[in-house]
Every structure is written in C-alpha cells, then in structure tokens.
Short mmCIF file of C-alpha atoms in Angstrom, two decimals:
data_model
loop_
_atom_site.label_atom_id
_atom_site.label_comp_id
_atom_site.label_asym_id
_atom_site.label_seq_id
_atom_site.Cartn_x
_atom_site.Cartn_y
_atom_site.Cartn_z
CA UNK V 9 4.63 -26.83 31.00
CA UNK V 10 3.57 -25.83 27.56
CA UNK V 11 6.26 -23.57 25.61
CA UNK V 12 5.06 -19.79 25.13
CA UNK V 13 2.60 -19.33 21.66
CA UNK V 14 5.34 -17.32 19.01
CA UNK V 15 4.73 -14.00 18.31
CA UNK V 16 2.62 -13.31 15.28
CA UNK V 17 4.76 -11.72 12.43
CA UNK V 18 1.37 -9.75 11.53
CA UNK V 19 -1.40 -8.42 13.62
CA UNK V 20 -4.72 -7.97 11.85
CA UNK V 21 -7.29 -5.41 13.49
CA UNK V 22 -10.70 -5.84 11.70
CA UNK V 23 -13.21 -2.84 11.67
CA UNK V 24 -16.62 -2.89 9.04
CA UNK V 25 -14.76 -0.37 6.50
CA UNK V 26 -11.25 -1.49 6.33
CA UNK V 27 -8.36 -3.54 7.80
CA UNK V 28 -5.35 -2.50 9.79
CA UNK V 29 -2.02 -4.49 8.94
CA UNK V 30 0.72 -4.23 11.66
CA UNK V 31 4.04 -5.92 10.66
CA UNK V 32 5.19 -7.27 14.01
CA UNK V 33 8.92 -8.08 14.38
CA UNK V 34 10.29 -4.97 16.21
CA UNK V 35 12.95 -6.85 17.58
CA UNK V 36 14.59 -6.88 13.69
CA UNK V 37 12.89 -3.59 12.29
CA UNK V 38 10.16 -5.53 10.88
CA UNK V 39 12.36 -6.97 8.37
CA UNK V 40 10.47 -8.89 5.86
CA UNK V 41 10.88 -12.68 6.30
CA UNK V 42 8.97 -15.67 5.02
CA UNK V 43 6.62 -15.51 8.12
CA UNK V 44 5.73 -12.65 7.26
CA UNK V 45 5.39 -12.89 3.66
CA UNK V 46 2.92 -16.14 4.26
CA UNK V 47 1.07 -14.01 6.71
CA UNK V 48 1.05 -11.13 4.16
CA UNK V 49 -0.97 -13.85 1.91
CA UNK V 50 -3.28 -14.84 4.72
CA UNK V 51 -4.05 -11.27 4.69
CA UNK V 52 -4.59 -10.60 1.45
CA UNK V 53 -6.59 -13.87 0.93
CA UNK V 54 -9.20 -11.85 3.62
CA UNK V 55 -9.53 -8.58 1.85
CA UNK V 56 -10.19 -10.49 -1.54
CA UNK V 57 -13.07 -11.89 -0.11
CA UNK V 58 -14.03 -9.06 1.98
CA UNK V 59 -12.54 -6.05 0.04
CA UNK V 60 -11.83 -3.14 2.27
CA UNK V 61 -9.55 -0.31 2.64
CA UNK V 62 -6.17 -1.60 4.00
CA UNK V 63 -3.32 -0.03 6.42
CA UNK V 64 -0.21 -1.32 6.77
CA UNK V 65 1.95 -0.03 10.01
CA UNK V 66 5.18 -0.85 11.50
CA UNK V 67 5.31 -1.60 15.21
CA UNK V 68 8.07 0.03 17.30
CA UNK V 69 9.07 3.10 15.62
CA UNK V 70 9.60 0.91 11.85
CA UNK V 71 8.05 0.31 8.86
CA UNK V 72 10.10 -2.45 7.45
CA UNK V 73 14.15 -2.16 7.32
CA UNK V 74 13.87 -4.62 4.34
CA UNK V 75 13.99 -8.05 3.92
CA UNK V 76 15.44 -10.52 6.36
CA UNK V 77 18.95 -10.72 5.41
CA UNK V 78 19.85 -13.94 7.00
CA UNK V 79 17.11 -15.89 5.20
CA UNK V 80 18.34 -13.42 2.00
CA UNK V 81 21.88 -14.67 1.79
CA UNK V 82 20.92 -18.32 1.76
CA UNK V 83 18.32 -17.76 -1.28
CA UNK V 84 19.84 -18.87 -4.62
CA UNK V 85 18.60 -18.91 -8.51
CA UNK V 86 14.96 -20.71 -7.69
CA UNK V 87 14.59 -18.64 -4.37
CA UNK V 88 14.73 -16.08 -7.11
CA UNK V 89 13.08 -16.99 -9.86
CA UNK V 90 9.65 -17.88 -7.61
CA UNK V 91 9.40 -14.37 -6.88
CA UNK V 92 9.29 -14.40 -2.99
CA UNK V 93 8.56 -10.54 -2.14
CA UNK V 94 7.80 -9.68 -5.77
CA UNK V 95 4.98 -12.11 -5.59
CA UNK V 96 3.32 -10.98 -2.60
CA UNK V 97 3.96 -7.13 -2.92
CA UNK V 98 1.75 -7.67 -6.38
CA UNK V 99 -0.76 -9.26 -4.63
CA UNK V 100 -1.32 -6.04 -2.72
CA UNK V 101 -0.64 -4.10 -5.32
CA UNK V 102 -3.29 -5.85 -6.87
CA UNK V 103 -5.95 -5.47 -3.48
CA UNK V 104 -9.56 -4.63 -4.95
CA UNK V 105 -9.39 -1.52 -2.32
CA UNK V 106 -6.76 1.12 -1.89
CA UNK V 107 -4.12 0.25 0.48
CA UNK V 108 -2.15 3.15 2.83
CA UNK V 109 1.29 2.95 3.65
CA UNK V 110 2.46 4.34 7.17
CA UNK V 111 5.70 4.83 7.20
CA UNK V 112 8.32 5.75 10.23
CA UNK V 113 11.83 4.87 10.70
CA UNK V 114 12.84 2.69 8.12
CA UNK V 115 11.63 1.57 5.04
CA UNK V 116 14.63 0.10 3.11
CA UNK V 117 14.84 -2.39 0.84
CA UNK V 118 11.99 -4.81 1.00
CA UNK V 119 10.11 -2.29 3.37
CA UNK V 120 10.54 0.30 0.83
CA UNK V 121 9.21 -1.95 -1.96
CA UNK V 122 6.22 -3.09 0.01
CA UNK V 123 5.72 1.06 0.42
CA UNK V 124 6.14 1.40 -3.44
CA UNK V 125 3.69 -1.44 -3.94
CA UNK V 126 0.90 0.93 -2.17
CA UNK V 127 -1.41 3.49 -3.30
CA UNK V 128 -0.51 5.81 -0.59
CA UNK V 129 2.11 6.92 1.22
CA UNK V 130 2.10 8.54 4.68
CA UNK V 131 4.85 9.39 6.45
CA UNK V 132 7.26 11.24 9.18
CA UNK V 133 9.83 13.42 9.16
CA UNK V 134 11.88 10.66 10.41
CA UNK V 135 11.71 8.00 7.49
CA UNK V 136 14.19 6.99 5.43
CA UNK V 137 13.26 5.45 2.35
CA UNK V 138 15.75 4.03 -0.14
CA UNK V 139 17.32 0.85 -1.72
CA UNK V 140 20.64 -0.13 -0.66
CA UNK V 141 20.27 -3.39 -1.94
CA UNK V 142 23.24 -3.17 -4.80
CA UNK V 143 25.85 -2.60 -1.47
CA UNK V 144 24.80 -6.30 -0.58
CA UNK V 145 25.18 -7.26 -4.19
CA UNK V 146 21.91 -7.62 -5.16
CA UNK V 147 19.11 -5.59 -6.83
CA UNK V 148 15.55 -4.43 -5.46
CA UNK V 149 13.61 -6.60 -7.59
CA UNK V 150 10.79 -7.10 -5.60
CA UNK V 151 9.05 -4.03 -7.82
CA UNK V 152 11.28 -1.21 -6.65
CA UNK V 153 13.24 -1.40 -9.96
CA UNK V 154 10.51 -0.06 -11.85
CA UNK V 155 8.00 0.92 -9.67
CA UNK V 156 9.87 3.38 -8.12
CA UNK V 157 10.12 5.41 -11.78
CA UNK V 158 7.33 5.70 -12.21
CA UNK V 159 6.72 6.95 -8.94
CA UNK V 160 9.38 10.01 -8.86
CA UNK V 161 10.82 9.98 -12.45
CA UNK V 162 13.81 8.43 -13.64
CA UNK V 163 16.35 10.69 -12.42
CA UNK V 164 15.84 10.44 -8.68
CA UNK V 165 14.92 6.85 -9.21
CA UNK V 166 18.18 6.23 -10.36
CA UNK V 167 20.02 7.98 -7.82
CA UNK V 168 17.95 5.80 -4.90
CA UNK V 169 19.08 2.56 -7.41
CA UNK V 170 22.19 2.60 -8.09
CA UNK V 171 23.80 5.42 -6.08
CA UNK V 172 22.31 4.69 -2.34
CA UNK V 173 21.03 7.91 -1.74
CA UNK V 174 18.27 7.05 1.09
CA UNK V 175 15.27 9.83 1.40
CA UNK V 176 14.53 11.45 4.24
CA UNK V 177 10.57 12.11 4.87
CA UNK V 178 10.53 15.80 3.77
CA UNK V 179 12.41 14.89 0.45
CA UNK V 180 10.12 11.81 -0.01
CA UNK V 181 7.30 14.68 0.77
CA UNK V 182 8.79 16.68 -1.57
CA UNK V 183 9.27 14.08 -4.60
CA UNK V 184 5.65 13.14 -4.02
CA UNK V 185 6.28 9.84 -3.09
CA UNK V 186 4.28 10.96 0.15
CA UNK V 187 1.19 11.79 -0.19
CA UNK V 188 1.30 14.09 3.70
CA UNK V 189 3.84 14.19 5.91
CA UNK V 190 2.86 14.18 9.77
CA UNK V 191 4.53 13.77 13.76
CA UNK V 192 4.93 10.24 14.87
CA UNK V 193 1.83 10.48 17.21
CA UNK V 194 -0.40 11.30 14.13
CA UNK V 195 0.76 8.86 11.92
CA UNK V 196 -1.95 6.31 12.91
CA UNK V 197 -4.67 8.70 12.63
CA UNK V 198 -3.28 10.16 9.70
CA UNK V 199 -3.72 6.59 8.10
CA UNK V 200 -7.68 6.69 9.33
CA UNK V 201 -8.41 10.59 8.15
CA UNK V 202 -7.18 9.35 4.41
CA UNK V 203 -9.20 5.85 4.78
CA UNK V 204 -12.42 7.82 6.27
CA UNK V 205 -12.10 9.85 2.62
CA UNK V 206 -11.99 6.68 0.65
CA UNK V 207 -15.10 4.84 2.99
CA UNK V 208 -17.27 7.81 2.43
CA UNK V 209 -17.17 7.41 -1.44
CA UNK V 210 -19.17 4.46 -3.47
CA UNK V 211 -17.42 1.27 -2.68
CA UNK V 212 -18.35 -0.22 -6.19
CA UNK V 213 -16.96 2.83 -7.56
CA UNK V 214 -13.31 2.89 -6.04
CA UNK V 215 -13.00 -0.75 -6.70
CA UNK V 216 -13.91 0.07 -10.66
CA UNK V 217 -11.63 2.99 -10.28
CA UNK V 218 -8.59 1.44 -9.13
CA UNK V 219 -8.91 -1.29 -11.96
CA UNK V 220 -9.32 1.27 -14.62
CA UNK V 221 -6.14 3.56 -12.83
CA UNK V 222 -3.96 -0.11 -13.27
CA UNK V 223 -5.05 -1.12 -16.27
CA UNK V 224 -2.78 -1.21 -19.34
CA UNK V 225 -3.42 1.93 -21.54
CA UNK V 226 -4.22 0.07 -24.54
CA UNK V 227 -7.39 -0.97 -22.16
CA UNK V 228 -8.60 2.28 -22.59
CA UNK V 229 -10.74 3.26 -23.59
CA UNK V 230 -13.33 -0.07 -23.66
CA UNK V 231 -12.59 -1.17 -19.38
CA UNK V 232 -13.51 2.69 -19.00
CA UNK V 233 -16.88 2.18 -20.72
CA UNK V 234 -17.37 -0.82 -18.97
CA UNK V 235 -16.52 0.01 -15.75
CA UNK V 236 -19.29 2.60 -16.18
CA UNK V 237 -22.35 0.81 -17.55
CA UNK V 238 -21.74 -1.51 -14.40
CA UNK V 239 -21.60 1.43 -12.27
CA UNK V 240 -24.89 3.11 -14.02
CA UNK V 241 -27.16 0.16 -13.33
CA UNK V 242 -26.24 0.58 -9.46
CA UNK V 243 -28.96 1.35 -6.90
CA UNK V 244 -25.98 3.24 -5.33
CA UNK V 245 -25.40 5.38 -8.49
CA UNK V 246 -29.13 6.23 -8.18
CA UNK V 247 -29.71 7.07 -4.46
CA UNK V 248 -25.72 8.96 -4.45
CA UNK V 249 -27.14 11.42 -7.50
CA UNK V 250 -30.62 11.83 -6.14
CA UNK V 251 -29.59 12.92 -2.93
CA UNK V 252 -26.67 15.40 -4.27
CA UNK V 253 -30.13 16.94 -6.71
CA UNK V 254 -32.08 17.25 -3.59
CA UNK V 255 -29.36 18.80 -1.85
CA UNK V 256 -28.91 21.53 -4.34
CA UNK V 257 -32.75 21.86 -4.97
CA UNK V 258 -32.48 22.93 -0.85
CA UNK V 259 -30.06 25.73 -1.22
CA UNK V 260 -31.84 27.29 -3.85
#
C-alpha cells in the first residue's frame, strides 16, 4: 500500500486575470518553512511568465505566524547570508503585477514580512501584525527592518522593532498599513473586489506603473518618459482613449 501524497505547503488556484496563493500548513499557523519558500519560487516563476494579479491567503484562520522556528534555530552564518526569506519575499516584491495580502490571525515575523513585501494589505479586525523576532534573539531581516519604515514612519516602526508592540487590525487600519479592513467571511472577496479594480485597468499600464512606483528616484525622471512612449505606441492606449471620447461625445 502506497504511503498518502504530503500535503502541499501552497495551493495555487489559476483564473485568466490573476492567481490565488494559499499558504497551506494550518496545522503550524502557516509558518514559513523551506517548503514553502521553494513553493513560493515555483509560484513566482508562473506569474513571471504569465504576469497576473496575485493573492496570497492563509488557510485556517492564519496568515503566516512567521517563520518555522525549528528549521530557524538550526540556521547559522551561511543560512543567513543566502538570504532564505529575504530572497524570496523580493521576488514578490518584485512580481510584474500587484500582489494583495489577506491577512487574519497572525502575521508575525516572517508572515508579517511576506505582508510588508506586498502592495496591499487587507485585513480583519482580528490580525495581529508585528515582529517579535528580537525576543528569540534575532532580527526581522527578511525586509521588515526597513520596509516596514517606510510603510508607517519611523516611530511606530520602531516600536513594532525593537519594543514588541504587535498591531491589532484596526491600528494596522489606522497606520495605513491596511489598505480596508473587513469580517473574516469577506476577507476573500475583499481580496477579488480590489483585484477586479486592478484587471479592469490597462495591463501594460500597471505593469509600467509598478516599475516606475519601485524604481530608484534618481530614475526619474527618464524610466517615466520611457515607460510612456512604450505605453503611447499601444493599440490599447488608442482603443482605451477613443472609447472614453466617444463616451463623452454621448452625454453631450
């Protein structure tokens, strides 16, 4: 008798316009481990070749509680110097799409990094967010050491970073590192109304976008100008603007 197929760390649902991630260890709060950050890579390897709004979702009630801490402990200085999480949470970071982040339960640690590594944030009431990693003697240097700044300013940064404090959903909501906060049984759908905005525009468009939003400001303003001409030789550009004159030409 064949032994039972293991459970997939990461559950990929495929529709035309975008991709749902669902991290898949519920029986550890989705904690982050290697599995999961080679199936993160699998992933991402998919929407660079097929570029499309991306979801990522917790199962069970959890985003991500943070890394796997048995697999953390045994890491030493070339664990950390090849950039385990770091290196895949810039990979999504660096998606040609925007990705959402769905957030319930917990996103600590790792989970909150991955969060921090998106370009939106939805969440519940229920979340906690924060990085406890100093208490275990380490630091969240997986992107949450900066990333976080400039995400809700240095002074609450530093308070999640070195003093512990763990957010709650409406003070995440309130320090705009959610972009909406909704119930539990909207969360999902929450995720599809924001990637239904983002499909309707010019694909082309909020690819270009997001590269010029990233780029280093000393880019600007030449990847602007580029980004641009590309965009103005588009057959999109030119069917998008005729139909918005014909529009207005029919309420007149």
């Amino acid at each position: 008798m064949s032994a039972p197929l293991p459970t997939p760390p990461l559950l990929i649902e495929e529709q035309d316009d975008r991709v749902l991630l669902r991290l898949n260890r519920p029986e550890v709060r989705n904690a982050i481990d290697q599995s999961t950050v080679d199936a993160l890579h699998e992933a991402c390897a998919l929407l660079e070749r097929e570029p499309r709004v991306t979801l990522i979702i917790g199962s069970g009630g959890t985003f991500a509680a943070g890394a796997d801490i048995a697999q953390l402990r045994e890491r030493r200085l070339t664990d950390a110097l090849a950039g385990i999480n770091s290196g895949i949470f810039a990979r999504i970071h660096r998606l040609p799409m925007p990705v959402i982040a769905l957030l319930d339960g917990y996103a600590l640690g790792g989970g909150a990094e991955l969060a921090y590594a998106c370009d939106f944030r939805i969440g519940t009431a229920s979340v906690k967010i924060g990085n406890p990693e100093p208490g275990l003697g380490i630091l969240a240097a997986a992107g949450g050491a900066w990333r976080l700044r400039e995400l809700v300013g240095e002074p609450l940064a530093k308070e999640i970073l070195l003093a512990g404090r763990v957010l709650s959903g409406r003070e995440a909501r309130d320090a705009h590192l959610l972009n909406e906060l909704v119930e539990p049984e909207e969360l999902e759908a929450a995720g599809h109304r924001l990637a239904d905005r983002i499909a309707a525009q010019a694909p082309l468009a909020v690819r270009l976008t997001k590269s010029a939003f990233h780029a280093p400001r000393e880019a600007h303003p030449l990847i602007d100008n580029v980004a641009q001409a590309v965009l103005f030789e588009t057959q999109e550009k030119q069917d998008r603007m005729t139909a918005f004159l014909e529009r207005r030409k029919e309420k007149r």
